[in-house]
């Protein structure tokens, strides 16, 4: 009998902790979405970013286009050769000039990454409807800033840690594993220099760290709702 009561109490305490964590998680997300202007972001139909990537002493122009539902295209001009990665809502494709000048279909983890990038709202918003799981993994201090660690397991089983600062409730860092050149690597991205764009706050500098070295992405121009044709995202005929 005592053992049964003890197990019941332990179960009750564990359940209570889960409820408290769930409430805290919802509160953190609500404050985060309010801080970044998520409500306005959900009304954005198309999205254009022009940026430059600084890596290994090189400056690489980059352009990213997104369109609902689930369309994405990124171009990078690398020493006169254009690298393109895209997702048209159903299929992903890539032009990697160091491999082939012809577009190749994406599959596996690389396709999953392209699909994730096509989400204008971000993985945290409506995560349950997208088939993801999210938990509050705790509170940490990163580079002198207190942050909430939100652990997201997406519908494919991939894990990302989103770190939201406890003061302004902006995303300060993301840690994940990604596929690069066919190899799985740890990636850390720091989001800094937030600016307001028509009521939507976005980081204008992203510092990416991988085993291959660091890269800095600087956003030079961000436009919401420009005209973008669906054909932009479609794989060219060989």
PDB file of N, CA, C and O in Angstrom, residues 8-77:
ATOM      1  N   UNK A   8       2.205   6.819  -6.608  1.00  0.00           N
ATOM      2  CA  UNK A   8       1.156   7.759  -7.001  1.00  0.00           C
ATOM      3  C   UNK A   8       1.619   9.198  -6.795  1.00  0.00           C
ATOM      4  O   UNK A   8       1.424  10.054  -7.657  1.00  0.00           O
ATOM      5  N   UNK A   9       2.266   9.461  -5.624  1.00  0.00           N
ATOM      6  CA  UNK A   9       2.760  10.807  -5.328  1.00  0.00           C
ATOM      7  C   UNK A   9       3.841  11.212  -6.320  1.00  0.00           C
ATOM      8  O   UNK A   9       3.847  12.328  -6.837  1.00  0.00           O
ATOM      9  N   UNK A  10       4.767  10.283  -6.590  1.00  0.00           N
ATOM     10  CA  UNK A  10       5.837  10.569  -7.544  1.00  0.00           C
ATOM     11  C   UNK A  10       5.250  10.881  -8.909  1.00  0.00           C
ATOM     12  O   UNK A  10       5.659  11.822  -9.586  1.00  0.00           O
ATOM     13  N   UNK A  11       4.225  10.074  -9.306  1.00  0.00           N
ATOM     14  CA  UNK A  11       3.586  10.293 -10.604  1.00  0.00           C
ATOM     15  C   UNK A  11       2.897  11.650 -10.629  1.00  0.00           C
ATOM     16  O   UNK A  11       2.982  12.388 -11.607  1.00  0.00           O
ATOM     17  N   UNK A  12       2.240  11.996  -9.498  1.00  0.00           N
ATOM     18  CA  UNK A  12       1.547  13.280  -9.422  1.00  0.00           C
ATOM     19  C   UNK A  12       2.531  14.436  -9.511  1.00  0.00           C
ATOM     20  O   UNK A  12       2.313  15.407 -10.239  1.00  0.00           O
ATOM     21  N   UNK A  13       3.659  14.331  -8.796  1.00  0.00           N
ATOM     22  CA  UNK A  13       4.674  15.379  -8.833  1.00  0.00           C
ATOM     23  C   UNK A  13       5.264  15.521 -10.227  1.00  0.00           C
ATOM     24  O   UNK A  13       5.466  16.620 -10.728  1.00  0.00           O
ATOM     25  N   UNK A  14       5.537  14.378 -10.862  1.00  0.00           N
ATOM     26  CA  UNK A  14       6.101  14.405 -12.212  1.00  0.00           C
ATOM     27  C   UNK A  14       5.115  15.053 -13.175  1.00  0.00           C
ATOM     28  O   UNK A  14       5.495  15.858 -14.029  1.00  0.00           O
ATOM     29  N   UNK A  15       3.833  14.726 -13.010  1.00  0.00           N
ATOM     30  CA  UNK A  15       2.804  15.301 -13.872  1.00  0.00           C
ATOM     31  C   UNK A  15       2.693  16.793 -13.634  1.00  0.00           C
ATOM     32  O   UNK A  15       2.540  17.576 -14.571  1.00  0.00           O
ATOM     33  N   UNK A  16       2.775  17.208 -12.362  1.00  0.00           N
ATOM     34  CA  UNK A  16       2.681  18.622 -12.033  1.00  0.00           C
ATOM     35  C   UNK A  16       3.825  19.401 -12.641  1.00  0.00           C
ATOM     36  O   UNK A  16       3.636  20.491 -13.193  1.00  0.00           O
ATOM     37  N   UNK A  17       5.035  18.834 -12.562  1.00  0.00           N
ATOM     38  CA  UNK A  17       6.210  19.483 -13.145  1.00  0.00           C
ATOM     39  C   UNK A  17       6.025  19.643 -14.642  1.00  0.00           C
ATOM     40  O   UNK A  17       6.347  20.670 -15.217  1.00  0.00           O
ATOM     41  N   UNK A  18       5.467  18.608 -15.290  1.00  0.00           N
ATOM     42  CA  UNK A  18       5.243  18.670 -16.735  1.00  0.00           C
ATOM     43  C   UNK A  18       4.277  19.788 -17.088  1.00  0.00           C
ATOM     44  O   UNK A  18       4.481  20.517 -18.050  1.00  0.00           O
ATOM     45  N   UNK A  19       3.230  19.937 -16.288  1.00  0.00           N
ATOM     46  CA  UNK A  19       2.249  20.988 -16.533  1.00  0.00           C
ATOM     47  C   UNK A  19       2.887  22.351 -16.354  1.00  0.00           C
ATOM     48  O   UNK A  19       2.703  23.263 -17.154  1.00  0.00           O
ATOM     49  N   UNK A  20       3.694  22.503 -15.284  1.00  0.00           N
ATOM     50  CA  UNK A  20       4.377  23.773 -15.033  1.00  0.00           C
ATOM     51  C   UNK A  20       5.296  24.115 -16.189  1.00  0.00           C
ATOM     52  O   UNK A  20       5.325  25.231 -16.682  1.00  0.00           O
ATOM     53  N   UNK A  21       6.061  23.110 -16.657  1.00  0.00           N
ATOM     54  CA  UNK A  21       6.965  23.337 -17.787  1.00  0.00           C
ATOM     55  C   UNK A  21       6.191  23.732 -19.029  1.00  0.00           C
ATOM     56  O   UNK A  21       6.616  24.610 -19.768  1.00  0.00           O
ATOM     57  N   UNK A  22       5.041  23.072 -19.249  1.00  0.00           N
ATOM     58  CA  UNK A  22       4.231  23.378 -20.421  1.00  0.00           C
ATOM     59  C   UNK A  22       3.720  24.817 -20.349  1.00  0.00           C
ATOM     60  O   UNK A  22       3.721  25.536 -21.338  1.00  0.00           O
ATOM     61  N   UNK A  23       3.286  25.229 -19.133  1.00  0.00           N
ATOM     62  CA  UNK A  23       2.807  26.593 -18.970  1.00  0.00           C
ATOM     63  C   UNK A  23       3.941  27.593 -19.217  1.00  0.00           C
ATOM     64  O   UNK A  23       3.756  28.604 -19.875  1.00  0.00           O
ATOM     65  N   UNK A  24       5.121  27.281 -18.667  1.00  0.00           N
ATOM     66  CA  UNK A  24       6.268  28.161 -18.864  1.00  0.00           C
ATOM     67  C   UNK A  24       6.643  28.242 -20.343  1.00  0.00           C
ATOM     68  O   UNK A  24       6.981  29.302 -20.850  1.00  0.00           O
ATOM     69  N   UNK A  25       6.596  27.099 -21.023  1.00  0.00           N
ATOM     70  CA  UNK A  25       6.931  27.049 -22.437  1.00  0.00           C
ATOM     71  C   UNK A  25       5.980  27.918 -23.242  1.00  0.00           C
ATOM     72  O   UNK A  25       6.404  28.705 -24.088  1.00  0.00           O
ATOM     73  N   UNK A  26       4.689  27.795 -22.965  1.00  0.00           N
ATOM     74  CA  UNK A  26       3.695  28.610 -23.684  1.00  0.00           C
ATOM     75  C   UNK A  26       3.925  30.093 -23.417  1.00  0.00           C
ATOM     76  O   UNK A  26       3.844  30.919 -24.336  1.00  0.00           O
ATOM     77  N   UNK A  27       4.233  30.441 -22.174  1.00  0.00           N
ATOM     78  CA  UNK A  27       4.464  31.843 -21.821  1.00  0.00           C
ATOM     79  C   UNK A  27       5.689  32.387 -22.552  1.00  0.00           C
ATOM     80  O   UNK A  27       5.671  33.506 -23.071  1.00  0.00           O
ATOM     81  N   UNK A  28       6.755  31.577 -22.612  1.00  0.00           N
ATOM     82  CA  UNK A  28       7.984  31.986 -23.300  1.00  0.00           C
ATOM     83  C   UNK A  28       7.709  32.192 -24.785  1.00  0.00           C
ATOM     84  O   UNK A  28       8.124  33.190 -25.383  1.00  0.00           O
ATOM     85  N   UNK A  29       6.995  31.250 -25.390  1.00  0.00           N
ATOM     86  CA  UNK A  29       6.682  31.355 -26.813  1.00  0.00           C
ATOM     87  C   UNK A  29       5.807  32.571 -27.099  1.00  0.00           C
ATOM     88  O   UNK A  29       6.034  33.300 -28.073  1.00  0.00           O
ATOM     89  N   UNK A  30       4.797  32.790 -26.256  1.00  0.00           N
ATOM     90  CA  UNK A  30       3.910  33.942 -26.453  1.00  0.00           C
ATOM     91  C   UNK A  30       4.701  35.249 -26.421  1.00  0.00           C
ATOM     92  O   UNK A  30       4.491  36.151 -27.253  1.00  0.00           O
ATOM     93  N   UNK A  31       5.620  35.365 -25.456  1.00  0.00           N
ATOM     94  CA  UNK A  31       6.431  36.584 -25.337  1.00  0.00           C
ATOM     95  C   UNK A  31       7.407  36.712 -26.510  1.00  0.00           C
ATOM     96  O   UNK A  31       7.663  37.817 -26.993  1.00  0.00           O
ATOM     97  N   UNK A  32       7.936  35.575 -26.949  1.00  0.00           N
ATOM     98  CA  UNK A  32       8.851  35.579 -28.097  1.00  0.00           C
ATOM     99  C   UNK A  32       8.128  36.025 -29.362  1.00  0.00           C
ATOM    100  O   UNK A  32       8.616  36.890 -30.100  1.00  0.00           O
ATOM    101  N   UNK A  33       6.950  35.450 -29.612  1.00  0.00           N
ATOM    102  CA  UNK A  33       6.184  35.807 -30.812  1.00  0.00           C
ATOM    103  C   UNK A  33       5.773  37.277 -30.790  1.00  0.00           C
ATOM    104  O   UNK A  33       5.774  37.949 -31.828  1.00  0.00           O
ATOM    105  N   UNK A  34       5.432  37.780 -29.606  1.00  0.00           N
ATOM    106  CA  UNK A  34       5.072  39.202 -29.485  1.00  0.00           C
ATOM    107  C   UNK A  34       6.289  40.082 -29.761  1.00  0.00           C
ATOM    108  O   UNK A  34       6.188  41.110 -30.442  1.00  0.00           O
ATOM    109  N   UNK A  35       7.454  39.658 -29.251  1.00  0.00           N
ATOM    110  CA  UNK A  35       8.686  40.448 -29.401  1.00  0.00           C
ATOM    111  C   UNK A  35       9.113  40.581 -30.855  1.00  0.00           C
ATOM    112  O   UNK A  35       9.607  41.629 -31.279  1.00  0.00           O
ATOM    113  N   UNK A  36       8.927  39.513 -31.649  1.00  0.00           N
ATOM    114  CA  UNK A  36       9.401  39.544 -33.035  1.00  0.00           C
ATOM    115  C   UNK A  36       8.325  39.991 -34.028  1.00  0.00           C
ATOM    116  O   UNK A  36       8.610  40.169 -35.210  1.00  0.00           O
ATOM    117  N   UNK A  37       7.087  40.167 -33.535  1.00  0.00           N
ATOM    118  CA  UNK A  37       6.011  40.569 -34.445  1.00  0.00           C
ATOM    119  C   UNK A  37       5.503  39.406 -35.279  1.00  0.00           C
ATOM    120  O   UNK A  37       5.237  39.563 -36.481  1.00  0.00           O
ATOM    121  N   UNK A  38       5.339  38.244 -34.639  1.00  0.00           N
ATOM    122  CA  UNK A  38       4.925  37.032 -35.353  1.00  0.00           C
ATOM    123  C   UNK A  38       3.577  37.202 -36.053  1.00  0.00           C
ATOM    124  O   UNK A  38       3.368  36.695 -37.157  1.00  0.00           O
ATOM    125  N   UNK A  39       2.663  37.927 -35.417  1.00  0.00           N
ATOM    126  CA  UNK A  39       1.331  38.116 -36.014  1.00  0.00           C
ATOM    127  C   UNK A  39       1.436  38.786 -37.379  1.00  0.00           C
ATOM    128  O   UNK A  39       0.740  38.412 -38.327  1.00  0.00           O
ATOM    129  N   UNK A  40       2.313  39.780 -37.498  1.00  0.00           N
ATOM    130  CA  UNK A  40       2.511  40.449 -38.785  1.00  0.00           C
ATOM    131  C   UNK A  40       3.234  39.531 -39.769  1.00  0.00           C
ATOM    132  O   UNK A  40       2.951  39.543 -40.964  1.00  0.00           O
ATOM    133  N   UNK A  41       4.174  38.730 -39.241  1.00  0.00           N
ATOM    134  CA  UNK A  41       4.925  37.822 -40.102  1.00  0.00           C
ATOM    135  C   UNK A  41       4.008  36.791 -40.757  1.00  0.00           C
ATOM    136  O   UNK A  41       4.222  36.406 -41.909  1.00  0.00           O
ATOM    137  N   UNK A  42       2.977  36.355 -40.038  1.00  0.00           N
ATOM    138  CA  UNK A  42       2.058  35.351 -40.593  1.00  0.00           C
ATOM    139  C   UNK A  42       1.276  35.893 -41.793  1.00  0.00           C
ATOM    140  O   UNK A  42       0.690  35.126 -42.556  1.00  0.00           O
ATOM    141  N   UNK A  43       1.245  37.216 -41.948  1.00  0.00           N
ATOM    142  CA  UNK A  43       0.521  37.830 -43.062  1.00  0.00           C
ATOM    143  C   UNK A  43       1.428  38.110 -44.260  1.00  0.00           C
ATOM    144  O   UNK A  43       0.966  38.583 -45.297  1.00  0.00           O
ATOM    145  N   UNK A  44       2.711  37.816 -44.089  1.00  0.00           N
ATOM    146  CA  UNK A  44       3.665  37.996 -45.185  1.00  0.00           C
ATOM    147  C   UNK A  44       3.545  36.829 -46.160  1.00  0.00           C
ATOM    148  O   UNK A  44       3.631  35.671 -45.771  1.00  0.00           O
ATOM    149  N   UNK A  45       3.319  37.134 -47.433  1.00  0.00           N
ATOM    150  CA  UNK A  45       3.155  36.084 -48.439  1.00  0.00           C
ATOM    151  C   UNK A  45       4.458  35.778 -49.164  1.00  0.00           C
ATOM    152  O   UNK A  45       4.712  34.637 -49.549  1.00  0.00           O
ATOM    153  N   UNK A  46       5.278  36.793 -49.378  1.00  0.00           N
ATOM    154  CA  UNK A  46       6.583  36.593 -50.021  1.00  0.00           C
ATOM    155  C   UNK A  46       7.641  37.382 -49.256  1.00  0.00           C
ATOM    156  O   UNK A  46       7.335  38.351 -48.557  1.00  0.00           O
ATOM    157  N   UNK A  47       8.895  36.941 -49.444  1.00  0.00           N
ATOM    158  CA  UNK A  47       9.966  37.453 -48.592  1.00  0.00           C
ATOM    159  C   UNK A  47      11.260  37.411 -49.385  1.00  0.00           C
ATOM    160  O   UNK A  47      11.613  36.390 -49.970  1.00  0.00           O
ATOM    161  N   UNK A  48      11.950  38.541 -49.461  1.00  0.00           N
ATOM    162  CA  UNK A  48      13.192  38.631 -50.230  1.00  0.00           C
ATOM    163  C   UNK A  48      14.313  39.194 -49.353  1.00  0.00           C
ATOM    164  O   UNK A  48      14.136  40.225 -48.705  1.00  0.00           O
ATOM    165  N   UNK A  49      15.442  38.503 -49.333  1.00  0.00           N
ATOM    166  CA  UNK A  49      16.603  38.956 -48.564  1.00  0.00           C
ATOM    167  C   UNK A  49      17.823  39.006 -49.474  1.00  0.00           C
ATOM    168  O   UNK A  49      18.111  38.045 -50.195  1.00  0.00           O
ATOM    169  N   UNK A  50      18.514  40.131 -49.450  1.00  0.00           N
ATOM    170  CA  UNK A  50      19.809  40.234 -50.112  1.00  0.00           C
ATOM    171  C   UNK A  50      20.859  40.392 -49.022  1.00  0.00           C
ATOM    172  O   UNK A  50      20.698  41.215 -48.116  1.00  0.00           O
ATOM    173  N   UNK A  51      21.904  39.594 -49.112  1.00  0.00           N
ATOM    174  CA  UNK A  51      22.907  39.584 -48.048  1.00  0.00           C
ATOM    175  C   UNK A  51      24.287  39.305 -48.623  1.00  0.00           C
ATOM    176  O   UNK A  51      24.450  39.063 -49.830  1.00  0.00           O
ATOM    177  N   UNK A  52      25.270  39.352 -47.750  1.00  0.00           N
ATOM    178  CA  UNK A  52      26.618  38.939 -48.134  1.00  0.00           C
ATOM    179  C   UNK A  52      27.152  38.006 -47.054  1.00  0.00           C
ATOM    180  O   UNK A  52      26.835  38.161 -45.876  1.00  0.00           O
ATOM    181  N   UNK A  53      27.929  37.034 -47.495  1.00  0.00           N
ATOM    182  CA  UNK A  53      28.525  36.064 -46.582  1.00  0.00           C
ATOM    183  C   UNK A  53      30.026  36.300 -46.544  1.00  0.00           C
ATOM    184  O   UNK A  53      30.690  36.266 -47.591  1.00  0.00           O
ATOM    185  N   UNK A  54      30.540  36.564 -45.353  1.00  0.00           N
ATOM    186  CA  UNK A  54      31.987  36.728 -45.181  1.00  0.00           C
ATOM    187  C   UNK A  54      32.574  35.440 -44.628  1.00  0.00           C
ATOM    188  O   UNK A  54      32.204  35.004 -43.530  1.00  0.00           O
ATOM    189  N   UNK A  55      33.448  34.813 -45.402  1.00  0.00           N
ATOM    190  CA  UNK A  55      34.043  33.552 -44.972  1.00  0.00           C
ATOM    191  C   UNK A  55      35.430  33.395 -45.580  1.00  0.00           C
ATOM    192  O   UNK A  55      35.618  33.596 -46.779  1.00  0.00           O
ATOM    193  N   UNK A  56      36.401  33.077 -44.716  1.00  0.00           N
ATOM    194  CA  UNK A  56      37.768  32.810 -45.149  1.00  0.00           C
ATOM    195  C   UNK A  56      38.313  33.946 -46.031  1.00  0.00           C
ATOM    196  O   UNK A  56      38.946  33.708 -47.065  1.00  0.00           O
ATOM    197  N   UNK A  57      38.009  35.174 -45.650  1.00  0.00           N
ATOM    198  CA  UNK A  57      38.514  36.325 -46.382  1.00  0.00           C
ATOM    199  C   UNK A  57      37.766  36.646 -47.654  1.00  0.00           C
ATOM    200  O   UNK A  57      38.127  37.583 -48.372  1.00  0.00           O
ATOM    201  N   UNK A  58      36.728  35.876 -47.954  1.00  0.00           N
ATOM    202  CA  UNK A  58      35.936  36.114 -49.159  1.00  0.00           C
ATOM    203  C   UNK A  58      34.599  36.755 -48.803  1.00  0.00           C
ATOM    204  O   UNK A  58      34.045  36.508 -47.730  1.00  0.00           O
ATOM    205  N   UNK A  59      34.072  37.556 -49.721  1.00  0.00           N
ATOM    206  CA  UNK A  59      32.746  38.137 -49.573  1.00  0.00           C
ATOM    207  C   UNK A  59      31.857  37.570 -50.674  1.00  0.00           C
ATOM    208  O   UNK A  59      32.108  37.790 -51.863  1.00  0.00           O
ATOM    209  N   UNK A  60      30.848  36.820 -50.274  1.00  0.00           N
ATOM    210  CA  UNK A  60      30.008  36.097 -51.225  1.00  0.00           C
ATOM    211  C   UNK A  60      28.590  36.679 -51.224  1.00  0.00           C
ATOM    212  O   UNK A  60      27.900  36.632 -50.207  1.00  0.00           O
ATOM    213  N   UNK A  61      28.125  37.252 -52.352  1.00  0.00           N
ATOM    214  CA  UNK A  61      26.751  37.759 -52.430  1.00  0.00           C
ATOM    215  C   UNK A  61      25.746  36.607 -52.313  1.00  0.00           C
ATOM    216  O   UNK A  61      25.958  35.525 -52.864  1.00  0.00           O
ATOM    217  N   UNK A  62      24.670  36.866 -51.596  1.00  0.00           N
ATOM    218  CA  UNK A  62      23.641  35.844 -51.409  1.00  0.00           C
ATOM    219  C   UNK A  62      22.260  36.482 -51.539  1.00  0.00           C
ATOM    220  O   UNK A  62      22.047  37.620 -51.104  1.00  0.00           O
ATOM    221  N   UNK A  63      21.332  35.749 -52.137  1.00  0.00           N
ATOM    222  CA  UNK A  63      19.949  36.205 -52.248  1.00  0.00           C
ATOM    223  C   UNK A  63      19.023  35.054 -51.881  1.00  0.00           C
ATOM    224  O   UNK A  63      19.224  33.922 -52.320  1.00  0.00           O
ATOM    225  N   UNK A  64      18.015  35.345 -51.057  1.00  0.00           N
ATOM    226  CA  UNK A  64      17.072  34.316 -50.645  1.00  0.00           C
ATOM    227  C   UNK A  64      15.648  34.788 -50.911  1.00  0.00           C
ATOM    228  O   UNK A  64      15.294  35.930 -50.606  1.00  0.00           O
ATOM    229  N   UNK A  65      14.852  33.911 -51.515  1.00  0.00           N
ATOM    230  CA  UNK A  65      13.458  34.218 -51.801  1.00  0.00           C
ATOM    231  C   UNK A  65      12.575  33.132 -51.192  1.00  0.00           C
ATOM    232  O   UNK A  65      12.903  31.946 -51.256  1.00  0.00           O
ATOM    233  N   UNK A  66      11.444  33.567 -50.604  1.00  0.00           N
ATOM    234  CA  UNK A  66      10.494  32.623 -50.021  1.00  0.00           C
ATOM    235  C   UNK A  66       9.078  33.036 -50.416  1.00  0.00           C
ATOM    236  O   UNK A  66       8.796  34.229 -50.607  1.00  0.00           O
ATOM    237  N   UNK A  67       8.220  32.032 -50.538  1.00  0.00           N
ATOM    238  CA  UNK A  67       6.828  32.312 -50.908  1.00  0.00           C
ATOM    239  C   UNK A  67       5.928  31.233 -50.322  1.00  0.00           C
ATOM    240  O   UNK A  67       6.266  30.045 -50.343  1.00  0.00           O
ATOM    241  N   UNK A  68       4.815  31.664 -49.786  1.00  0.00           N
ATOM    242  CA  UNK A  68       3.854  30.678 -49.280  1.00  0.00           C
ATOM    243  C   UNK A  68       3.149  30.003 -50.449  1.00  0.00           C
ATOM    244  O   UNK A  68       2.909  30.652 -51.472  1.00  0.00           O
ATOM    245  N   UNK A  69       2.762  28.730 -50.306  1.00  0.00           N
ATOM    246  CA  UNK A  69       3.137  27.892 -49.181  1.00  0.00           C
ATOM    247  C   UNK A  69       4.410  27.084 -49.478  1.00  0.00           C
ATOM    248  O   UNK A  69       4.508  26.411 -50.505  1.00  0.00           O
ATOM    249  N   UNK A  70       5.385  27.162 -48.608  1.00  0.00           N
ATOM    250  CA  UNK A  70       6.553  26.272 -48.637  1.00  0.00           C
ATOM    251  C   UNK A  70       7.413  26.353 -49.896  1.00  0.00           C
ATOM    252  O   UNK A  70       7.816  25.329 -50.446  1.00  0.00           O
ATOM    253  N   UNK A  71       7.705  27.548 -50.341  1.00  0.00           N
ATOM    254  CA  UNK A  71       8.618  27.695 -51.482  1.00  0.00           C
ATOM    255  C   UNK A  71       9.850  28.470 -51.029  1.00  0.00           C
ATOM    256  O   UNK A  71       9.736  29.459 -50.299  1.00  0.00           O
ATOM    257  N   UNK A  72      11.013  28.036 -51.516  1.00  0.00           N
ATOM    258  CA  UNK A  72      12.275  28.610 -51.052  1.00  0.00           C
ATOM    259  C   UNK A  72      13.326  28.534 -52.156  1.00  0.00           C
ATOM    260  O   UNK A  72      13.385  27.564 -52.907  1.00  0.00           O
ATOM    261  N   UNK A  73      14.142  29.590 -52.265  1.00  0.00           N
ATOM    262  CA  UNK A  73      15.259  29.573 -53.204  1.00  0.00           C
ATOM    263  C   UNK A  73      16.392  30.429 -52.641  1.00  0.00           C
ATOM    264  O   UNK A  73      16.176  31.570 -52.211  1.00  0.00           O
ATOM    265  N   UNK A  74      17.591  29.885 -52.648  1.00  0.00           N
ATOM    266  CA  UNK A  74      18.771  30.613 -52.208  1.00  0.00           C
ATOM    267  C   UNK A  74      19.834  30.543 -53.292  1.00  0.00           C
ATOM    268  O   UNK A  74      20.087  29.481 -53.859  1.00  0.00           O
ATOM    269  N   UNK A  75      20.420  31.695 -53.600  1.00  0.00           N
ATOM    270  CA  UNK A  75      21.487  31.762 -54.593  1.00  0.00           C
ATOM    271  C   UNK A  75      22.727  32.381 -53.969  1.00  0.00           C
ATOM    272  O   UNK A  75      22.631  33.354 -53.221  1.00  0.00           O
ATOM    273  N   UNK A  76      23.888  31.833 -54.298  1.00  0.00           N
ATOM    274  CA  UNK A  76      25.154  32.394 -53.847  1.00  0.00           C
ATOM    275  C   UNK A  76      26.099  32.468 -55.039  1.00  0.00           C
ATOM    276  O   UNK A  76      26.234  31.496 -55.792  1.00  0.00           O
ATOM    277  N   UNK A  77      26.711  33.638 -55.225  1.00  0.00           N
ATOM    278  CA  UNK A  77      27.657  33.841 -56.327  1.00  0.00           C
ATOM    279  C   UNK A  77      29.061  33.581 -55.804  1.00  0.00           C
ATOM    280  O   UNK A  77      29.644  34.398 -55.084  1.00  0.00           O
TER     281      UNK A  77
END
